Amino acid sequence: MKSTLGKRLQLGTLILLYIFLYAPIVYIVYVSFQTNGVWPFPPDFTLEHYASLWHDEIYREGLKNSLIIGIGTAALASLLATMATIAILKYHVKGRMIMTGLFLSPLFIAHVIIGISSLMFNKNVLGLSGNIGSTILANATYATAFAFLVVLAQLARYDWRLDDAAMVFGATPKVVFKEITFPLIWSAIFGAFVVSFLLAFNNLEISFYNLGATPTLPTLAWGSLRHGVSQELYALAALINLVVFVFFGVLYAMLKSGLLKLDYKEA
Amino acid sequence: MNQKIFWRLSGPGALFLVIFLLVPLITILVFSFWRTESYTMIADWNLDNYIRLLTDKTYLTFLMRSLVMATVVSLVSLVFSWPIAFFIARYGGKYKIILLLLTSAPFLTGEVLRVTALQQILGPLGLINMTLNNFGIEPIEALMYSNTSSAIGLTYLWVPFMVLAIYLSLLNFDFDLLEVAKVNGAKSWSAFWEITWPLNKIGTAIGVVLVFVPTLASSITSKFLGGPNGALYGNILTNQFGSTGTWALGSAMGVVLFFVSILVLLVVWRLVGDLRRSGISIKGGARL
């Protein structure tokens, strides 16, 4: 009896959190269809913000740059983090604890410090102005730490003897990784990729200090603040959330039908 | 042989972090001992920036306010994250990944957009207070441009990090242990305090730090929600890199922020260590 009460309370908290997290997003979607953005009541529906979003080059440019930063960061971070996790979990050698500490350390450094320190380093030491490349590199520092945490937690119980067994039967390390390890751990790597993408795609604090005039979604939002956030950005955010929920729908359908299995322990 | 493979696999990432994280951090450490004159750094070694930060009451006030804010936000997030993470990990089944990603997907909508939307929901002209007004009820003052309103905004932004950290920790937790405890007559609460909590303390500590650090450094949320007495340490820190152009002082503020974060990390680690020593030995968890 008591455990069902506990379960209900937990589910209640989860639903409350979802409502809390999505209330502003629902509001953003609503305002994206309104003529007046400041006090959009009573409703006065319009599609003009979507039309001007379509015609204005700058938003497409911003979206493109944000996607490049998100994907670039996620690819780099999940690659470095996966390699490090395999090293730490598979090989019980000297330096494991130090490595673990090093890979987790960016979690404890505020983004604004990463942003200003990479700005100061690029500008005053290297004499370079920031660009998309340096933004990806700066974002990838903390993203690597998150990716590492995600992969480490998911692979902590992976049985590395599987790899050894394959080696005994003559497989080369490359073949072992391709045929044994990767098919079993890809969902952990995918999780790390998704988390680092989520973090980097709309990161303001690092992009702001690393990119001058190059537009990204967060810097466009920041720049438009003087006149109140432009409603085109609300429209764009609404479209992004539409894509996200279509993605969740597809994911749900695939998990339900059993087409996709993400838990390697069940595989 | 193994040692060699270990370095080959972990080396690239380690090198990457040293070059793109550590070296820039050392740069601002160095610059914090210089001074800025008309928007250029001058290598004139001095301690003025630190003396100013430690003697001028303004900076200390802002730092203290940020520390209190970060503590409150972390504790509130902790209370909410545990049941959520526990539910997803234990009852999520094959849909765990969706339930978890639903807590993180709001990150795809920018911080500025979400915080300004929150401002429109919470503020004096916002949805909540206008609705109350329509029913002839007094508006809730605490929701309007106050530190409470900032705290709500910051919890909103960072609570997904805590959920993620606790969830990841619970992934490696064997829920069968709870069944065993129950069979042996333990109540749900004592099973939680004696088994679940001690085994997931490190994950929880990581979660606390993941919320504490960004809250301590935050500037955007307080700008929109904090009102006249809501400015936080992050706000004056970012000012040094904006209009005033006093980069050396800003670097020193960044260094101070960094060391305060490390100090907090050590305190949390210490707490976890103490709990670890006392945790398992507690007899009759009902006392808790």
PDB file of N, CA, C and O in Angstrom, chain A residues 201-267:
ATOM      1  N   PHE A 201      23.489  23.784 -28.382  1.00  0.00           N
ATOM      2  CA  PHE A 201      22.663  24.380 -29.439  1.00  0.00           C
ATOM      3  C   PHE A 201      22.231  25.801 -29.089  1.00  0.00           C
ATOM      4  O   PHE A 201      22.270  26.699 -29.922  1.00  0.00           O
ATOM      5  N   ASN A 202      21.807  26.006 -27.867  1.00  0.00           N
ATOM      6  CA  ASN A 202      21.300  27.324 -27.513  1.00  0.00           C
ATOM      7  C   ASN A 202      22.098  27.978 -26.401  1.00  0.00           C
ATOM      8  O   ASN A 202      21.579  28.769 -25.630  1.00  0.00           O
ATOM      9  N   ASN A 203      23.380  27.657 -26.321  1.00  0.00           N
ATOM     10  CA  ASN A 203      24.192  28.239 -25.257  1.00  0.00           C
ATOM     11  C   ASN A 203      24.496  29.698 -25.545  1.00  0.00           C
ATOM     12  O   ASN A 203      25.078  30.028 -26.568  1.00  0.00           O
ATOM     13  N   LEU A 204      24.087  30.555 -24.634  1.00  0.00           N
ATOM     14  CA  LEU A 204      24.304  31.989 -24.853  1.00  0.00           C
ATOM     15  C   LEU A 204      25.664  32.433 -24.344  1.00  0.00           C
ATOM     16  O   LEU A 204      26.410  33.122 -25.027  1.00  0.00           O
ATOM     17  N   GLU A 205      26.021  31.988 -23.128  1.00  0.00           N
ATOM     18  CA  GLU A 205      27.158  32.609 -22.459  1.00  0.00           C
ATOM     19  C   GLU A 205      28.483  32.385 -23.189  1.00  0.00           C
ATOM     20  O   GLU A 205      29.338  33.258 -23.194  1.00  0.00           O
ATOM     21  N   ILE A 206      28.635  31.205 -23.798  1.00  0.00           N
ATOM     22  CA  ILE A 206      29.894  30.954 -24.499  1.00  0.00           C
ATOM     23  C   ILE A 206      29.856  31.565 -25.897  1.00  0.00           C
ATOM     24  O   ILE A 206      30.806  32.216 -26.330  1.00  0.00           O
ATOM     25  N   SER A 207      28.734  31.398 -26.588  1.00  0.00           N
ATOM     26  CA  SER A 207      28.627  31.966 -27.939  1.00  0.00           C
ATOM     27  C   SER A 207      28.771  33.485 -27.900  1.00  0.00           C
ATOM     28  O   SER A 207      29.406  34.089 -28.759  1.00  0.00           O
ATOM     29  N   PHE A 208      28.166  34.088 -26.875  1.00  0.00           N
ATOM     30  CA  PHE A 208      28.175  35.539 -26.771  1.00  0.00           C
ATOM     31  C   PHE A 208      29.599  36.092 -26.750  1.00  0.00           C
ATOM     32  O   PHE A 208      29.907  37.072 -27.413  1.00  0.00           O
ATOM     33  N   TYR A 209      30.476  35.445 -25.965  1.00  0.00           N
ATOM     34  CA  TYR A 209      31.841  35.958 -25.840  1.00  0.00           C
ATOM     35  C   TYR A 209      32.760  35.487 -26.959  1.00  0.00           C
ATOM     36  O   TYR A 209      33.831  36.042 -27.155  1.00  0.00           O
ATOM     37  N   ASN A 210      32.363  34.442 -27.684  1.00  0.00           N
ATOM     38  CA  ASN A 210      33.254  33.903 -28.700  1.00  0.00           C
ATOM     39  C   ASN A 210      32.907  34.330 -30.113  1.00  0.00           C
ATOM     40  O   ASN A 210      33.714  34.192 -31.017  1.00  0.00           O
ATOM     41  N   LEU A 211      31.689  34.798 -30.326  1.00  0.00           N
ATOM     42  CA  LEU A 211      31.274  35.180 -31.660  1.00  0.00           C
ATOM     43  C   LEU A 211      31.008  36.664 -31.674  1.00  0.00           C
ATOM     44  O   LEU A 211      30.272  37.170 -30.843  1.00  0.00           O
ATOM     45  N   GLY A 212      31.621  37.371 -32.611  1.00  0.00           N
ATOM     46  CA  GLY A 212      31.330  38.792 -32.709  1.00  0.00           C
ATOM     47  C   GLY A 212      29.961  38.992 -33.314  1.00  0.00           C
ATOM     48  O   GLY A 212      28.936  38.907 -32.640  1.00  0.00           O
ATOM     49  N   ALA A 213      29.941  39.236 -34.626  1.00  0.00           N
ATOM     50  CA  ALA A 213      28.684  39.567 -35.282  1.00  0.00           C
ATOM     51  C   ALA A 213      27.981  38.336 -35.845  1.00  0.00           C
ATOM     52  O   ALA A 213      26.880  38.436 -36.356  1.00  0.00           O
ATOM     53  N   THR A 214      28.616  37.168 -35.768  1.00  0.00           N
ATOM     54  CA  THR A 214      27.996  35.964 -36.323  1.00  0.00           C
ATOM     55  C   THR A 214      26.732  35.629 -35.543  1.00  0.00           C
ATOM     56  O   THR A 214      26.779  35.451 -34.333  1.00  0.00           O
ATOM     57  N   PRO A 215      25.584  35.565 -36.225  1.00  0.00           N
ATOM     58  CA  PRO A 215      24.350  35.317 -35.475  1.00  0.00           C
ATOM     59  C   PRO A 215      24.158  33.843 -35.119  1.00  0.00           C
ATOM     60  O   PRO A 215      24.480  32.955 -35.911  1.00  0.00           O
ATOM     61  N   THR A 216      23.701  33.596 -33.902  1.00  0.00           N
ATOM     62  CA  THR A 216      23.200  32.274 -33.523  1.00  0.00           C
ATOM     63  C   THR A 216      21.847  32.541 -32.871  1.00  0.00           C
ATOM     64  O   THR A 216      21.527  33.697 -32.583  1.00  0.00           O
ATOM     65  N   LEU A 217      21.069  31.506 -32.618  1.00  0.00           N
ATOM     66  CA  LEU A 217      19.752  31.754 -32.034  1.00  0.00           C
ATOM     67  C   LEU A 217      19.834  32.495 -30.699  1.00  0.00           C
ATOM     68  O   LEU A 217      19.125  33.474 -30.495  1.00  0.00           O
ATOM     69  N   PRO A 218      20.706  32.068 -29.761  1.00  0.00           N
ATOM     70  CA  PRO A 218      20.735  32.796 -28.490  1.00  0.00           C
ATOM     71  C   PRO A 218      21.253  34.221 -28.615  1.00  0.00           C
ATOM     72  O   PRO A 218      20.748  35.117 -27.931  1.00  0.00           O
ATOM     73  N   THR A 219      22.255  34.452 -29.491  1.00  0.00           N
ATOM     74  CA  THR A 219      22.750  35.829 -29.592  1.00  0.00           C
ATOM     75  C   THR A 219      21.734  36.724 -30.298  1.00  0.00           C
ATOM     76  O   THR A 219      21.630  37.908 -29.989  1.00  0.00           O
ATOM     77  N   LEU A 220      20.951  36.163 -31.225  1.00  0.00           N
ATOM     78  CA  LEU A 220      19.883  36.942 -31.846  1.00  0.00           C
ATOM     79  C   LEU A 220      18.849  37.344 -30.802  1.00  0.00           C
ATOM     80  O   LEU A 220      18.370  38.479 -30.794  1.00  0.00           O
ATOM     81  N   ALA A 221      18.506  36.407 -29.932  1.00  0.00           N
ATOM     82  CA  ALA A 221      17.521  36.704 -28.887  1.00  0.00           C
ATOM     83  C   ALA A 221      18.058  37.798 -27.977  1.00  0.00           C
ATOM     84  O   ALA A 221      17.356  38.749 -27.630  1.00  0.00           O
ATOM     85  N   TRP A 222      19.314  37.685 -27.600  1.00  0.00           N
ATOM     86  CA  TRP A 222      19.948  38.672 -26.740  1.00  0.00           C
ATOM     87  C   TRP A 222      19.956  40.039 -27.417  1.00  0.00           C
ATOM     88  O   TRP A 222      19.614  41.056 -26.819  1.00  0.00           O
ATOM     89  N   GLY A 223      20.318  40.035 -28.717  1.00  0.00           N
ATOM     90  CA  GLY A 223      20.404  41.289 -29.455  1.00  0.00           C
ATOM     91  C   GLY A 223      19.069  41.984 -29.631  1.00  0.00           C
ATOM     92  O   GLY A 223      19.003  43.212 -29.717  1.00  0.00           O
ATOM     93  N   SER A 224      18.001  41.201 -29.710  1.00  0.00           N
ATOM     94  CA  SER A 224      16.685  41.803 -29.976  1.00  0.00           C
ATOM     95  C   SER A 224      16.028  42.327 -28.709  1.00  0.00           C
ATOM     96  O   SER A 224      14.968  42.940 -28.754  1.00  0.00           O
ATOM     97  N   LEU A 225      16.671  42.114 -27.558  1.00  0.00           N
ATOM     98  CA  LEU A 225      16.030  42.450 -26.282  1.00  0.00           C
ATOM     99  C   LEU A 225      15.691  43.922 -26.131  1.00  0.00           C
ATOM    100  O   LEU A 225      14.715  44.272 -25.501  1.00  0.00           O
ATOM    101  N   ARG A 226      16.528  44.764 -26.721  1.00  0.00           N
ATOM    102  CA  ARG A 226      16.318  46.195 -26.557  1.00  0.00           C
ATOM    103  C   ARG A 226      14.886  46.583 -26.943  1.00  0.00           C
ATOM    104  O   ARG A 226      14.283  47.451 -26.353  1.00  0.00           O
ATOM    105  N   HIS A 227      14.347  45.905 -27.954  1.00  0.00           N
ATOM    106  CA  HIS A 227      12.983  46.235 -28.388  1.00  0.00           C
ATOM    107  C   HIS A 227      12.007  45.142 -27.960  1.00  0.00           C
ATOM    108  O   HIS A 227      10.956  44.984 -28.557  1.00  0.00           O
ATOM    109  N   GLY A 228      12.366  44.360 -26.966  1.00  0.00           N
ATOM    110  CA  GLY A 228      11.513  43.224 -26.599  1.00  0.00           C
ATOM    111  C   GLY A 228      11.824  42.099 -27.573  1.00  0.00           C
ATOM    112  O   GLY A 228      12.068  42.354 -28.757  1.00  0.00           O
ATOM    113  N   VAL A 229      11.861  40.862 -27.087  1.00  0.00           N
ATOM    114  CA  VAL A 229      12.242  39.740 -27.944  1.00  0.00           C
ATOM    115  C   VAL A 229      11.361  39.743 -29.197  1.00  0.00           C
ATOM    116  O   VAL A 229      10.143  39.823 -29.107  1.00  0.00           O
ATOM    117  N   SER A 230      12.002  39.692 -30.361  1.00  0.00           N
ATOM    118  CA  SER A 230      11.214  39.756 -31.593  1.00  0.00           C
ATOM    119  C   SER A 230      10.377  38.481 -31.718  1.00  0.00           C
ATOM    120  O   SER A 230      10.829  37.390 -31.383  1.00  0.00           O
ATOM    121  N   GLN A 231       9.154  38.668 -32.199  1.00  0.00           N
ATOM    122  CA  GLN A 231       8.233  37.537 -32.208  1.00  0.00           C
ATOM    123  C   GLN A 231       8.594  36.482 -33.249  1.00  0.00           C
ATOM    124  O   GLN A 231       8.136  35.350 -33.170  1.00  0.00           O
ATOM    125  N   GLU A 232       9.441  36.869 -34.209  1.00  0.00           N
ATOM    126  CA  GLU A 232       9.923  35.852 -35.149  1.00  0.00           C
ATOM    127  C   GLU A 232      10.671  34.757 -34.383  1.00  0.00           C
ATOM    128  O   GLU A 232      10.596  33.591 -34.735  1.00  0.00           O
ATOM    129  N   LEU A 233      11.415  35.185 -33.336  1.00  0.00           N
ATOM    130  CA  LEU A 233      12.157  34.198 -32.543  1.00  0.00           C
ATOM    131  C   LEU A 233      11.207  33.275 -31.790  1.00  0.00           C
ATOM    132  O   LEU A 233      11.496  32.096 -31.597  1.00  0.00           O
ATOM    133  N   TYR A 234      10.059  33.826 -31.372  1.00  0.00           N
ATOM    134  CA  TYR A 234       9.041  32.989 -30.740  1.00  0.00           C
ATOM    135  C   TYR A 234       8.520  31.970 -31.742  1.00  0.00           C
ATOM    136  O   TYR A 234       8.336  30.786 -31.421  1.00  0.00           O
ATOM    137  N   ALA A 235       8.297  32.447 -32.970  1.00  0.00           N
ATOM    138  CA  ALA A 235       7.801  31.549 -34.015  1.00  0.00           C
ATOM    139  C   ALA A 235       8.817  30.440 -34.305  1.00  0.00           C
ATOM    140  O   ALA A 235       8.462  29.258 -34.426  1.00  0.00           O
ATOM    141  N   LEU A 236      10.092  30.837 -34.364  1.00  0.00           N
ATOM    142  CA  LEU A 236      11.138  29.848 -34.624  1.00  0.00           C
ATOM    143  C   LEU A 236      11.228  28.832 -33.486  1.00  0.00           C
ATOM    144  O   LEU A 236      11.342  27.626 -33.720  1.00  0.00           O
ATOM    145  N   ALA A 237      11.125  29.337 -32.246  1.00  0.00           N
ATOM    146  CA  ALA A 237      11.155  28.434 -31.093  1.00  0.00           C
ATOM    147  C   ALA A 237       9.975  27.467 -31.138  1.00  0.00           C
ATOM    148  O   ALA A 237      10.112  26.275 -30.826  1.00  0.00           O
ATOM    149  N   ALA A 238       8.814  27.982 -31.580  1.00  0.00           N
ATOM    150  CA  ALA A 238       7.630  27.113 -31.688  1.00  0.00           C
ATOM    151  C   ALA A 238       7.893  26.007 -32.705  1.00  0.00           C
ATOM    152  O   ALA A 238       7.572  24.831 -32.463  1.00  0.00           O
ATOM    153  N   LEU A 239       8.515  26.355 -33.833  1.00  0.00           N
ATOM    154  CA  LEU A 239       8.806  25.350 -34.863  1.00  0.00           C
ATOM    155  C   LEU A 239       9.806  24.317 -34.351  1.00  0.00           C
ATOM    156  O   LEU A 239       9.660  23.119 -34.596  1.00  0.00           O
ATOM    157  N   ILE A 240      10.839  24.799 -33.614  1.00  0.00           N
ATOM    158  CA  ILE A 240      11.836  23.867 -33.064  1.00  0.00           C
ATOM    159  C   ILE A 240      11.147  22.889 -32.116  1.00  0.00           C
ATOM    160  O   ILE A 240      11.395  21.679 -32.157  1.00  0.00           O
ATOM    161  N   ASN A 241      10.223  23.397 -31.285  1.00  0.00           N
ATOM    162  CA  ASN A 241       9.532  22.513 -30.352  1.00  0.00           C
ATOM    163  C   ASN A 241       8.619  21.535 -31.080  1.00  0.00           C
ATOM    164  O   ASN A 241       8.427  20.412 -30.625  1.00  0.00           O
ATOM    165  N   LEU A 242       8.081  21.979 -32.214  1.00  0.00           N
ATOM    166  CA  LEU A 242       7.282  21.063 -33.032  1.00  0.00           C
ATOM    167  C   LEU A 242       8.153  19.892 -33.491  1.00  0.00           C
ATOM    168  O   LEU A 242       7.776  18.717 -33.358  1.00  0.00           O
ATOM    169  N   VAL A 243       9.354  20.217 -33.993  1.00  0.00           N
ATOM    170  CA  VAL A 243      10.284  19.171 -34.431  1.00  0.00           C
ATOM    171  C   VAL A 243      10.617  18.242 -33.268  1.00  0.00           C
ATOM    172  O   VAL A 243      10.627  17.010 -33.409  1.00  0.00           O
ATOM    173  N   VAL A 244      10.880  18.836 -32.086  1.00  0.00           N
ATOM    174  CA  VAL A 244      11.233  18.044 -30.911  1.00  0.00           C
ATOM    175  C   VAL A 244      10.120  17.057 -30.582  1.00  0.00           C
ATOM    176  O   VAL A 244      10.366  15.871 -30.328  1.00  0.00           O
ATOM    177  N   PHE A 245       8.875  17.535 -30.619  1.00  0.00           N
ATOM    178  CA  PHE A 245       7.783  16.643 -30.235  1.00  0.00           C
ATOM    179  C   PHE A 245       7.478  15.598 -31.299  1.00  0.00           C
ATOM    180  O   PHE A 245       7.070  14.488 -30.969  1.00  0.00           O
ATOM    181  N   VAL A 246       7.718  15.936 -32.570  1.00  0.00           N
ATOM    182  CA  VAL A 246       7.623  14.905 -33.609  1.00  0.00           C
ATOM    183  C   VAL A 246       8.679  13.827 -33.343  1.00  0.00           C
ATOM    184  O   VAL A 246       8.402  12.626 -33.407  1.00  0.00           O
ATOM    185  N   PHE A 247       9.897  14.288 -32.992  1.00  0.00           N
ATOM    186  CA  PHE A 247      10.978  13.353 -32.660  1.00  0.00           C
ATOM    187  C   PHE A 247      10.574  12.436 -31.503  1.00  0.00           C
ATOM    188  O   PHE A 247      10.743  11.220 -31.568  1.00  0.00           O
ATOM    189  N   PHE A 248       9.992  13.030 -30.447  1.00  0.00           N
ATOM    190  CA  PHE A 248       9.556  12.218 -29.314  1.00  0.00           C
ATOM    191  C   PHE A 248       8.477  11.227 -29.733  1.00  0.00           C
ATOM    192  O   PHE A 248       8.452  10.082 -29.274  1.00  0.00           O
ATOM    193  N   GLY A 249       7.580  11.671 -30.612  1.00  0.00           N
ATOM    194  CA  GLY A 249       6.521  10.794 -31.096  1.00  0.00           C
ATOM    195  C   GLY A 249       7.090   9.596 -31.826  1.00  0.00           C
ATOM    196  O   GLY A 249       6.700   8.442 -31.569  1.00  0.00           O
ATOM    197  N   VAL A 250       8.050   9.868 -32.716  1.00  0.00           N
ATOM    198  CA  VAL A 250       8.672   8.785 -33.484  1.00  0.00           C
ATOM    199  C   VAL A 250       9.405   7.838 -32.540  1.00  0.00           C
ATOM    200  O   VAL A 250       9.290   6.610 -32.642  1.00  0.00           O
ATOM    201  N   LEU A 251      10.141   8.436 -31.589  1.00  0.00           N
ATOM    202  CA  LEU A 251      10.895   7.632 -30.630  1.00  0.00           C
ATOM    203  C   LEU A 251       9.948   6.729 -29.832  1.00  0.00           C
ATOM    204  O   LEU A 251      10.206   5.540 -29.620  1.00  0.00           O
ATOM    205  N   TYR A 252       8.829   7.317 -29.411  1.00  0.00           N
ATOM    206  CA  TYR A 252       7.839   6.558 -28.642  1.00  0.00           C
ATOM    207  C   TYR A 252       7.309   5.377 -29.461  1.00  0.00           C
ATOM    208  O   TYR A 252       7.258   4.236 -28.984  1.00  0.00           O
ATOM    209  N   ALA A 253       6.960   5.676 -30.727  1.00  0.00           N
ATOM    210  CA  ALA A 253       6.419   4.614 -31.589  1.00  0.00           C
ATOM    211  C   ALA A 253       7.440   3.501 -31.772  1.00  0.00           C
ATOM    212  O   ALA A 253       7.112   2.306 -31.727  1.00  0.00           O
ATOM    213  N   MET A 254       8.712   3.893 -31.967  1.00  0.00           N
ATOM    214  CA  MET A 254       9.753   2.885 -32.198  1.00  0.00           C
ATOM    215  C   MET A 254      10.001   2.050 -30.950  1.00  0.00           C
ATOM    216  O   MET A 254      10.219   0.845 -31.029  1.00  0.00           O
ATOM    217  N   LEU A 255       9.966   2.690 -29.774  1.00  0.00           N
ATOM    218  CA  LEU A 255      10.188   1.934 -28.537  1.00  0.00           C
ATOM    219  C   LEU A 255       9.006   1.019 -28.258  1.00  0.00           C
ATOM    220  O   LEU A 255       9.160  -0.114 -27.802  1.00  0.00           O
ATOM    221  N   LYS A 256       7.807   1.520 -28.567  1.00  0.00           N
ATOM    222  CA  LYS A 256       6.612   0.748 -28.271  1.00  0.00           C
ATOM    223  C   LYS A 256       6.541  -0.515 -29.128  1.00  0.00           C
ATOM    224  O   LYS A 256       6.233  -1.603 -28.645  1.00  0.00           O
ATOM    225  N   SER A 257       6.892  -0.325 -30.416  1.00  0.00           N
ATOM    226  CA  SER A 257       6.801  -1.468 -31.332  1.00  0.00           C
ATOM    227  C   SER A 257       7.984  -2.423 -31.158  1.00  0.00           C
ATOM    228  O   SER A 257       8.000  -3.499 -31.733  1.00  0.00           O
ATOM    229  N   GLY A 258       8.991  -1.992 -30.373  1.00  0.00           N
ATOM    230  CA  GLY A 258      10.151  -2.842 -30.181  1.00  0.00           C
ATOM    231  C   GLY A 258      11.159  -2.740 -31.312  1.00  0.00           C
ATOM    232  O   GLY A 258      12.134  -3.487 -31.367  1.00  0.00           O
ATOM    233  N   LEU A 259      10.926  -1.799 -32.232  1.00  0.00           N
ATOM    234  CA  LEU A 259      11.835  -1.591 -33.360  1.00  0.00           C
ATOM    235  C   LEU A 259      13.195  -1.104 -32.868  1.00  0.00           C
ATOM    236  O   LEU A 259      14.234  -1.378 -33.447  1.00  0.00           O
ATOM    237  N   LEU A 260      13.135  -0.367 -31.735  1.00  0.00           N
ATOM    238  CA  LEU A 260      14.354   0.206 -31.186  1.00  0.00           C
ATOM    239  C   LEU A 260      14.469  -0.229 -29.737  1.00  0.00           C
ATOM    240  O   LEU A 260      13.512  -0.142 -28.972  1.00  0.00           O
ATOM    241  N   LYS A 261      15.664  -0.717 -29.385  1.00  0.00           N
ATOM    242  CA  LYS A 261      15.918  -1.061 -27.984  1.00  0.00           C
ATOM    243  C   LYS A 261      17.103  -0.245 -27.521  1.00  0.00           C
ATOM    244  O   LYS A 261      18.167  -0.310 -28.105  1.00  0.00           O
ATOM    245  N   LEU A 262      16.904   0.550 -26.463  1.00  0.00           N
ATOM    246  CA  LEU A 262      17.979   1.433 -26.056  1.00  0.00           C
ATOM    247  C   LEU A 262      18.751   0.902 -24.860  1.00  0.00           C
ATOM    248  O   LEU A 262      19.804   1.391 -24.538  1.00  0.00           O
ATOM    249  N   ASP A 263      18.223  -0.096 -24.202  1.00  0.00           N
ATOM    250  CA  ASP A 263      18.896  -0.587 -23.010  1.00  0.00           C
ATOM    251  C   ASP A 263      19.772  -1.778 -23.378  1.00  0.00           C
ATOM    252  O   ASP A 263      19.265  -2.853 -23.665  1.00  0.00           O
ATOM    253  N   TYR A 264      21.101  -1.566 -23.362  1.00  0.00           N
ATOM    254  CA  TYR A 264      21.949  -2.638 -23.868  1.00  0.00           C
ATOM    255  C   TYR A 264      21.940  -3.873 -22.975  1.00  0.00           C
ATOM    256  O   TYR A 264      22.264  -4.959 -23.384  1.00  0.00           O
ATOM    257  N   LYS A 265      21.529  -3.652 -21.693  1.00  0.00           N
ATOM    258  CA  LYS A 265      21.516  -4.796 -20.788  1.00  0.00           C
ATOM    259  C   LYS A 265      20.462  -5.820 -21.198  1.00  0.00           C
ATOM    260  O   LYS A 265      20.550  -6.985 -20.862  1.00  0.00           O
ATOM    261  N   GLU A 266      19.436  -5.332 -21.912  1.00  0.00           N
ATOM    262  CA  GLU A 266      18.390  -6.248 -22.349  1.00  0.00           C
ATOM    263  C   GLU A 266      18.762  -6.927 -23.654  1.00  0.00           C
ATOM    264  O   GLU A 266      18.180  -7.928 -24.023  1.00  0.00           O
ATOM    265  N   ALA A 267      19.722  -6.325 -24.368  1.00  0.00           N
ATOM    266  CA  ALA A 267      20.031  -6.828 -25.710  1.00  0.00           C
ATOM    267  C   ALA A 267      20.675  -8.208 -25.658  1.00  0.00           C
ATOM    268  O   ALA A 267      21.235  -8.600 -24.652  1.00  0.00           O
TER     269      ALA A 267
END
